[in-house]
Coordinates of C-alpha atoms and ligand atoms in Angstrom, one line a residue:
X1 CA -45.1 105.0 -138.6
X2 CA -47.3 101.8 -138.8
X3 CA -50.1 103.7 -139.9
X4 CA -49.8 102.6 -143.4
X5 CA -48.8 99.3 -142.4
X6 CA -52.2 98.9 -140.6
X7 CA -54.0 100.6 -143.3
X8 CA -52.5 98.0 -145.9
X9 CA -53.5 95.1 -143.4
X10 CA -57.1 96.3 -142.8
X11 CA -57.6 96.9 -146.7
X12 CA -56.3 93.6 -147.5
X13 CA -58.4 91.7 -145.1
X14 CA -61.7 93.6 -146.0
X15 CA -61.1 93.0 -149.6
X16 CA -60.5 89.2 -148.5
X17 CA -63.7 88.8 -146.9
X18 CA -65.6 90.7 -149.7
X19 CA -64.0 88.4 -152.6
X20 CA -66.6 86.4 -154.1
X21 CA -64.8 83.9 -156.4
X22 CA -61.5 82.8 -157.6
X23 CA -60.7 86.0 -159.8
X24 CA -61.3 88.7 -156.9
X25 CA -58.9 86.4 -154.7
X26 CA -56.4 86.4 -157.5
X27 CA -56.3 89.9 -157.9
X28 CA -56.1 90.5 -154.2
X29 CA -53.0 88.2 -153.8
X30 CA -51.5 89.9 -157.0
X31 CA -52.2 93.6 -155.7
X32 CA -50.7 92.6 -152.5
X33 CA -47.9 90.1 -152.6
X34 CA -47.2 90.0 -156.5
X35 CA -44.2 91.8 -158.1
X36 CA -45.6 95.2 -157.8
X37 CA -47.9 94.6 -155.2
X38 CA -48.5 97.0 -151.9
X39 CA -46.7 94.8 -149.8
X40 CA -43.7 94.0 -152.0
X41 CA -43.4 98.0 -152.7
X42 CA -43.0 98.5 -149.1
X43 CA -40.2 95.7 -148.8
X44 CA -38.7 97.1 -151.6
X45 CA -38.7 100.7 -149.8
X46 CA -37.0 99.3 -146.9
X47 CA -33.5 99.4 -148.2
X48 CA -34.0 103.5 -148.0
X49 CA -35.2 103.6 -144.6
X50 CA -32.6 105.2 -142.0
X51 CA -30.7 102.3 -140.4
X52 CA -31.9 102.5 -136.9
X53 CA -35.6 102.5 -138.5
X54 CA -34.9 99.5 -140.6
X55 CA -34.7 96.8 -138.0
X56 CA -38.1 97.3 -136.6
X57 CA -39.8 98.5 -139.9
X58 CA -38.3 95.1 -141.2
X59 CA -39.6 93.0 -138.4
X60 CA -43.1 94.9 -138.7
X61 CA -43.3 94.1 -142.3
X62 CA -42.1 90.6 -142.0
X63 CA -44.9 89.9 -139.4
X64 CA -47.3 91.4 -141.8
X65 CA -46.2 89.4 -144.8
X66 CA -46.8 86.1 -142.7
X67 CA -50.2 87.4 -141.6
X68 CA -51.4 88.5 -145.1
X69 CA -50.0 85.4 -146.9
X70 CA -51.6 83.3 -144.3
X71 CA -54.9 85.1 -144.7
X72 CA -54.8 85.0 -148.3
X73 CA -54.2 81.6 -148.5
X74 CA -56.9 80.5 -146.2
X75 CA -59.4 82.6 -148.2
X76 CA -58.1 81.1 -151.1
X77 CA -59.1 77.4 -149.7
X78 CA -62.4 78.6 -148.6
X79 CA -63.2 79.9 -152.0
X80 CA -62.1 77.0 -153.8
X81 CA -64.0 74.5 -151.3
X82 CA -67.1 76.8 -151.7
X83 CA -67.1 76.5 -155.2
X84 CA -66.7 72.7 -155.3
X85 CA -69.6 72.7 -152.8
X86 CA -71.8 74.8 -155.3
X87 CA -71.0 72.3 -158.0
X88 CA -71.6 69.1 -156.1
X89 CA -75.0 70.7 -155.0
X90 CA -75.8 71.8 -158.8
X91 CA -74.8 68.4 -159.9
X92 CA -76.4 66.3 -157.3
X93 CA -78.4 63.2 -158.8
X94 CA -80.6 61.6 -156.2
X95 CA -80.9 58.0 -157.2
X96 CA -83.7 57.3 -155.0
X97 CA -86.3 59.6 -156.4
X98 CA -88.7 58.0 -158.6
X99 CA -88.7 58.8 -162.3
X100 CA -90.5 61.9 -163.9
X101 CA -90.9 62.5 -167.3
X102 CA -88.0 64.8 -167.5
X103 CA -85.6 62.7 -165.9
X104 CA -86.7 59.5 -167.9
X105 CA -85.5 61.5 -171.0
X106 CA -82.1 62.3 -169.0
X107 CA -81.9 58.7 -167.7
X108 CA -82.6 57.0 -171.0
X109 CA -79.3 56.1 -172.6
X110 CA -78.1 57.7 -175.8
X111 CA -75.6 56.3 -178.7
X112 CA -71.9 57.6 -178.4
X113 CA -71.1 59.5 -181.5
X114 CA -68.8 57.1 -182.5
X115 CA -71.0 54.2 -182.4
X116 CA -73.6 56.1 -184.5
X117 CA -71.0 57.0 -186.9
X118 CA -69.7 53.3 -187.2
X119 CA -73.4 52.0 -187.5
X120 CA -73.7 54.7 -190.3
X121 CA -70.9 53.6 -192.4
X122 CA -71.7 50.1 -192.0
X123 CA -75.3 51.0 -193.4
X124 CA -73.8 52.8 -196.2
X125 CA -71.4 50.8 -197.4
X126 CA -73.6 47.7 -196.7
X127 CA -76.0 48.8 -199.3
X128 CA -73.2 48.9 -201.4
X129 CA -72.5 45.2 -200.7
X130 CA -69.8 45.5 -198.2
X131 CA -69.5 43.4 -195.1
X132 CA -67.9 43.9 -191.9
X133 CA -64.6 42.5 -191.0
X134 CA -62.7 42.6 -188.0
X135 CA -58.9 41.6 -186.6
X136 CA -57.0 41.8 -183.1
X137 CA -55.9 45.2 -181.7
X138 CA -52.4 43.5 -180.6
X139 CA -51.2 42.7 -183.9
X140 CA -47.9 41.3 -185.5
X141 CA -45.4 43.7 -187.2
X142 CA -46.0 41.4 -190.3
X143 CA -49.5 42.2 -190.7
X144 CA -49.5 45.7 -189.6
X145 CA -46.4 47.1 -191.4
X146 CA -44.4 44.4 -193.5
X147 CA -47.2 42.6 -195.5
X148 CA -48.5 46.1 -196.5
X149 CA -45.6 46.9 -198.2
X150 CA -44.0 48.7 -195.3
X151 CA -41.0 46.7 -194.3
X152 CA -38.7 47.4 -191.4
X153 CA -36.7 50.9 -191.8
X154 CA -39.3 51.6 -194.6
X155 CA -39.7 55.9 -193.9
X156 CA -43.2 55.5 -193.5
X157 CA -42.9 53.5 -190.3
X158 CA -41.5 56.3 -188.5
X159 CA -44.9 58.3 -189.2
X160 CA -47.0 56.2 -187.0
X161 CA -45.5 56.5 -183.5
X162 CA -46.0 52.7 -182.8
X163 CA -46.5 51.1 -179.6
X164 CA -44.3 48.5 -179.9
X165 CA -45.3 45.5 -177.4
X166 CA -42.3 43.2 -175.6
X167 CA -41.9 40.1 -177.7
X168 CA -42.7 36.9 -176.6
X169 CA -40.3 34.2 -175.9
X170 CA -39.0 32.7 -179.3
X171 CA -40.2 35.6 -181.3
X172 CA -37.7 38.1 -183.1
X173 CA -37.5 41.7 -181.7
X174 CA -40.3 44.2 -181.6
X175 CA -42.6 41.6 -183.7
X176 CA -46.1 42.6 -181.9
X177 CA -47.5 46.2 -182.2
X178 CA -50.7 47.7 -181.1
X179 CA -52.2 48.2 -184.6
X180 CA -51.5 51.7 -185.9
X181 CA -54.0 51.4 -188.9
X182 CA -57.1 49.1 -189.7
X183 CA -55.0 48.0 -192.9
X184 CA -53.5 44.9 -191.6
X185 CA -57.3 43.4 -191.6
X186 CA -56.9 44.0 -195.3
X187 CA -53.9 41.1 -195.2
X188 CA -56.0 38.7 -192.8
X189 CA -59.0 38.9 -195.1
X190 CA -57.0 38.3 -198.2
X191 CA -55.2 35.4 -196.6
X192 CA -58.5 33.9 -195.2
X193 CA -60.6 33.4 -198.2
X194 CA -60.6 33.8 -202.1
X195 CA -61.9 37.0 -203.7
X196 CA -64.3 38.6 -204.5
X197 CA -63.7 40.8 -201.4
X198 CA -65.8 43.5 -200.6
X199 CA -65.3 44.5 -196.7
X200 CA -65.0 47.5 -194.3
X201 CA -63.2 47.4 -190.8
X202 CA -64.1 49.9 -188.3
X203 CA -62.0 49.3 -185.4
X204 CA -59.7 50.6 -182.7
X205 CA -56.1 51.8 -183.7
X206 CA -53.4 53.2 -181.6
X207 CA -50.5 55.8 -181.9
X208 CA -48.5 58.0 -179.3
X209 CA -49.9 60.9 -179.8
X210 CA -52.3 63.2 -177.6
X211 CA -53.7 66.7 -178.4
X212 CA -56.9 68.3 -179.4
X213 CA -57.1 66.2 -182.7
X214 CA -55.1 63.1 -181.8
X215 CA -55.5 60.6 -179.1
X216 CA -53.4 57.3 -178.4
X217 CA -56.5 55.1 -179.0
X218 CA -58.7 56.1 -181.9
X219 CA -60.9 54.5 -184.6
X220 CA -60.4 53.9 -188.2
X221 CA -62.7 52.4 -190.8
X222 CA -60.4 50.6 -193.5
X223 CA -62.1 49.5 -196.9
X224 CA -61.1 47.1 -199.4
X225 CA -62.7 45.6 -202.6
X226 CA -60.9 42.6 -204.6
X227 CA -61.9 41.2 -207.9
X228 CA -60.7 40.0 -211.3
X229 CA -58.0 42.2 -212.8
X230 CA -59.9 42.2 -216.2
X231 CA -63.4 41.0 -217.3
X232 CA -66.8 40.8 -215.8
X233 CA -66.5 41.7 -212.3
X234 CA -63.1 43.5 -212.5
X235 CA -62.5 46.2 -210.2
X236 CA -61.2 49.5 -211.5
X237 CA -60.0 53.2 -210.1
X238 CA -63.3 54.3 -211.3
X239 CA -65.0 52.0 -208.9
X240 CA -62.7 53.2 -206.0
X241 CA -63.8 56.9 -207.2
X242 CA -67.7 56.1 -207.2
X243 CA -67.6 54.0 -204.0
X244 CA -65.8 57.1 -201.9
X245 CA -68.1 59.8 -203.8
X246 CA -71.1 57.8 -202.9
X247 CA -70.3 57.1 -199.2
X248 CA -69.0 60.8 -198.6
X249 CA -72.2 62.1 -199.9
X250 CA -74.6 59.8 -198.1
X251 CA -72.8 60.2 -195.0
X252 CA -72.7 64.3 -194.9
X253 CA -76.1 64.1 -196.5
X254 CA -75.0 66.3 -198.9
X255 CA -76.0 65.2 -202.7
X256 CA -73.9 67.6 -204.4
X257 CA -70.7 67.7 -201.9
X258 CA -67.6 68.8 -203.8
X259 CA -64.9 66.1 -203.8
X260 CA -61.6 66.1 -205.0
X261 CA -59.4 63.4 -205.4
X262 CA -55.3 64.4 -205.2
X263 CA -52.4 62.1 -206.0
X264 CA -50.8 60.9 -202.8
X265 CA -48.1 58.2 -201.5
X266 CA -49.2 55.0 -199.5
X267 CA -46.8 52.1 -199.3
X268 CA -49.9 49.9 -199.9
X269 CA -51.3 51.5 -202.9
X270 CA -50.5 52.5 -206.3
X271 CA -51.6 54.7 -207.5
X272 CA -52.7 56.5 -204.2
X273 CA -55.0 59.3 -203.8
X274 CA -55.8 61.4 -201.1
X275 CA -59.7 62.6 -200.9
X276 CA -60.6 66.2 -200.0
X277 CA -64.1 67.6 -199.4
X278 CA -65.5 71.0 -200.1
X279 CA -65.7 73.3 -196.8
X280 CA -65.5 76.5 -195.7
X281 CA -62.6 77.4 -193.5
X282 CA -63.8 80.2 -191.8
X283 CA -67.1 78.8 -190.7
X284 CA -66.6 74.9 -190.7
X285 CA -69.5 74.4 -192.9
X286 CA -69.1 71.4 -195.0
X287 CA -69.7 71.6 -199.1
X288 CA -69.5 75.3 -199.0
X289 CA -66.9 78.0 -199.2
X290 CA -64.6 77.3 -201.6
X291 CA -61.8 75.7 -199.4
X292 CA -60.7 71.9 -199.5
X293 CA -60.6 69.5 -196.4
X294 CA -58.6 66.1 -196.4
X295 CA -60.7 63.6 -195.1
X296 CA -59.2 59.9 -196.4
X297 CA -56.7 57.8 -198.0
X298 CA -57.1 55.5 -200.8
X299 CA -55.6 54.0 -203.7
X300 CA -55.4 50.7 -206.0
X301 CA -54.2 48.0 -204.0
X302 CA -50.0 47.6 -204.5
X303 CA -49.2 44.2 -206.3
X304 CA -46.7 43.6 -203.9
X305 CA -49.4 43.5 -200.9
X306 CA -51.7 41.0 -203.2
X307 CA -48.5 38.8 -203.5
X308 CA -47.8 39.0 -200.1
X309 CA -51.2 37.9 -199.3
X310 CA -50.9 35.0 -201.9
X311 CA -53.0 36.5 -204.9
X312 CA -51.4 36.6 -208.1
X313 CA -51.6 40.3 -209.2
X314 CA -52.0 39.5 -212.7
X315 CA -55.4 37.8 -212.0
X316 CA -56.5 40.1 -209.1
X317 CA -56.9 43.9 -208.7
X318 CA -58.7 46.0 -206.2
X319 CA -58.8 49.2 -204.2
X320 CA -58.5 50.1 -200.5
X321 CA -59.2 53.2 -198.5
X322 CA -59.0 54.1 -194.7
X323 CA -60.3 56.9 -193.0
X324 CA -60.8 58.4 -189.2
X325 CA -64.0 57.7 -187.6
X326 CA -63.3 60.6 -184.9
X327 CA -62.3 62.6 -187.5
X328 CA -65.5 62.3 -189.7
X329 CA -67.8 62.4 -186.6
X330 CA -66.4 65.8 -185.5
X331 CA -66.8 67.3 -189.1
X332 CA -70.5 66.0 -189.4
X333 CA -71.4 67.2 -186.0
X334 CA -69.1 70.1 -185.2
X335 CA -67.5 68.5 -182.4
X336 CA -64.1 70.8 -181.6
X337 CA -61.9 68.4 -179.5
X338 CA -61.5 64.7 -179.8
X339 CA -60.3 64.0 -176.2
X340 CA -63.9 64.7 -175.0
X341 CA -65.1 61.6 -176.9
X342 CA -63.4 59.2 -174.1
X343 CA -64.0 61.5 -171.2
X344 CA -67.4 59.8 -170.4
X345 CA -68.8 63.1 -169.6
X346 CA -72.7 62.8 -169.2
X347 CA -73.5 66.4 -170.1
X348 CA -71.4 65.9 -173.4
X349 CA -73.2 62.4 -174.1
X350 CA -76.5 64.1 -173.6
X351 CA -75.5 66.7 -175.8
X352 CA -73.9 64.9 -178.7
X353 CA -75.2 61.2 -178.0
X354 CA -77.9 59.9 -180.4
X355 CA -81.6 58.7 -179.5
X356 CA -81.0 54.8 -180.2
X357 CA -83.9 54.9 -182.2
X358 CA -83.6 57.9 -184.4
X359 CA -83.0 56.9 -188.1
X360 CA -79.5 57.1 -189.3
X361 CA -79.0 59.7 -192.1
X362 CA -80.2 58.3 -195.3
X363 CA -80.2 54.6 -194.2
X364 CA -83.0 54.0 -191.9
X365 CA -84.0 50.9 -189.7
X366 CA -80.6 48.8 -190.1
Ligands
LIG1 N1 -53.7 53.4 -193.2 C1 -53.8 54.9 -193.5 C2 -53.6 55.5 -192.2 O1 -53.8 55.2 -191.3 C3 -55.3 55.3 -194.1 C4 -55.0 54.5 -195.4 C5 -54.9 55.2 -196.7 C6 -55.7 53.2 -195.4 C7 -54.9 54.7 -198.0 C8 -56.1 52.7 -197.1 C9 -55.7 53.5 -198.0 O2 -56.3 51.3 -197.3 O3 -55.5 53.0 -199.4 O4 -53.1 56.7 -192.5

C-alpha cells in the first residue's frame, strides 16, 4: 500500500537535492504541495478509501506531508543562503588591496546624473544671463501657494499631495509645508530685490507620491524673468518662447528639436503654456518619431502674483517656467525608473554617473 508514498518521498527528496536554484525549488514545492501537487492529490483521494484503510493511510500521508514540507523548507533556506553567499563573494571589495589601474577607474568618483543636469541647466541659462537663486525646503504656505495666486481651497492645491507640517505655537493651522514646487522662490526673489530679475531655481521639492516616475522627494528647476511692461528691456511672451526653445535645444543637444507650445493653466501665470518636445513613443528617441511629450510648464507671470510681491503690474511684466530635473535627466539618458536616482547603488552610479571633468554638452568648462 505504501509503495506509492515511498516513491513520492524518494522522488521529491532526490529532486530537492538536485535543485540548483530557487526556480527548480519552487517547481518542486508546487508539484508536491501545491493545489494540484502529487501529495495534495493523494490527500484528496483519501476520502474515497475504504473506512478501515482511511485511518492508517491518513496517518501515513500526514507524516509524509510533514516530512516533505520540512525538507522543502530546509532546502529552500539552503538555496537562499547559497545564493546570498555567492552574491557576497562576487561583490566583495577588498579595501586593503593597493589600487590597480582598473580599480582606480572604479574607485574614482563620478557625478550623479542629477548633479550633472543641474550644472548643465545652470550653464545654459547662465549663458543667457540667468543667475541661480535658492529658498528653504520648509516653506510657508503663503510663499508656496497663496502668494502664487493659489489661496486656500483653490482646486489646484489638491493636485500637489502636499506634506503639511505641524504649525508652531502662535501660527495658524497648516502654515508650513515641505515645498511642493520651487515656484515659491519667485516670490522670495521679487520681494527681496527690485527688477530686472533673471533667475533659475534648481532645488528639492516634495509631494506624497511614489512610483516608477514619482518620488516623495524630487527636484525642479524654476525660472523667472521680470522687466518693464513696455519700452526698453520689456519682457514679452516672445522672450519666453525664445528662452525655452534655446534651453531645450541646447540641453538635448539637438539644434532642430521640434518644440510645441500648448495653451494650459497654472494659477500663477496668464496666459499659461505647456511645452512639448518631439519624440518617438515607440523607441523613446528624442527629436524624432512624430509624437509629442510634455516637458515643462510656463507662462507670463500673473498680475496678481506681481502685486502680491509688491510689484505694480502696470509697470512690470515677465515670464516664468518650471520643469522636473529627474524627468529631463531620464529623457536625456534613457533612465527608465526614477527610484534608482536615490538608491545609492554603486553599479548604477558607475553606469549613469559622469566623469567630473568630462565636458557638459555645449557648455564646457563651467
Ligand atoms: N510649479 C509648477 C509645477 O510644479 C511648474 C510650473 C509651471 C512653474 C508653470 C512655473 C510655471 O513657473 O510658469 O507643476
